[in-house]
Amino acid sequence: MQPDPIFVIAAALAVAVILASAATHKLRAPARFARQLEDYQLLPQALVRPVARVLPWVEVALAFALLVPATRQVAAFAAAALLTGYALAIAINLWRGRRDIDCGCAGPQQAQPIRPVLLARNAVLVGLGLVASLAPLSRGLGVFDGFVVIAASAVALLIYAAADGLMANSPRLLKLIGR
């Protein structure tokens, strides 16, 4: 069974915006991102800087490719793989007991320590990427469909932003209430 194109396009648009936003954070503060990448202790030292320079551009390329129907399926698989890689990096460091490192998720404005809840968030993002990779039902899209795609993507992004804000601020909130 093929999904309606509205689901596929909305998922692709949401993932594209998230990747573009993530790339923007990395490109605005490249030295900080390189330090965050280094803190994960997963790459040889010689690869940290080159990967830190290339990774944001990979995110930008995937974001644009997700918006083009001819490249959407491959880009969505690649985005899901990239997000899985991010989740694995977090999981490995959680397994090592290294919860004090900045996940690099919240951009240069605030640090966000890695926690298991980030794995759940990334699983949802991987799921969105996989939905975007599906071959949709072949049907014409009308103007109303375009509004539905934009609204569905906006809702997904608002939920993502709210959840991300709660995750980023939960350590501070717990401190305030004395836990």
JSON list of N, CA and C in Angstrom, two decimals, residues 41 48 79:
[
{"chain": "A", "resi": 41, "resn": "GLN", "atom": "N", "xyz": [34.30, 11.77, 21.08]},
{"chain": "A", "resi": 41, "resn": "GLN", "atom": "CA", "xyz": [35.42, 10.82, 21.07]},
{"chain": "A", "resi": 41, "resn": "GLN", "atom": "C", "xyz": [35.12, 9.57, 20.22]},
{"chain": "A", "resi": 48, "resn": "VAL", "atom": "N", "xyz": [38.41, 15.00, 12.88]},
{"chain": "A", "resi": 48, "resn": "VAL", "atom": "CA", "xyz": [37.41, 15.85, 13.53]},
{"chain": "A", "resi": 48, "resn": "VAL", "atom": "C", "xyz": [37.16, 17.13, 12.73]},
{"chain": "A", "resi": 79, "resn": "ALA", "atom": "N", "xyz": [19.06, 10.92, 4.83]},
{"chain": "A", "resi": 79, "resn": "ALA", "atom": "CA", "xyz": [18.75, 11.69, 6.04]},
{"chain": "A", "resi": 79, "resn": "ALA", "atom": "C", "xyz": [18.45, 10.75, 7.21]}
]
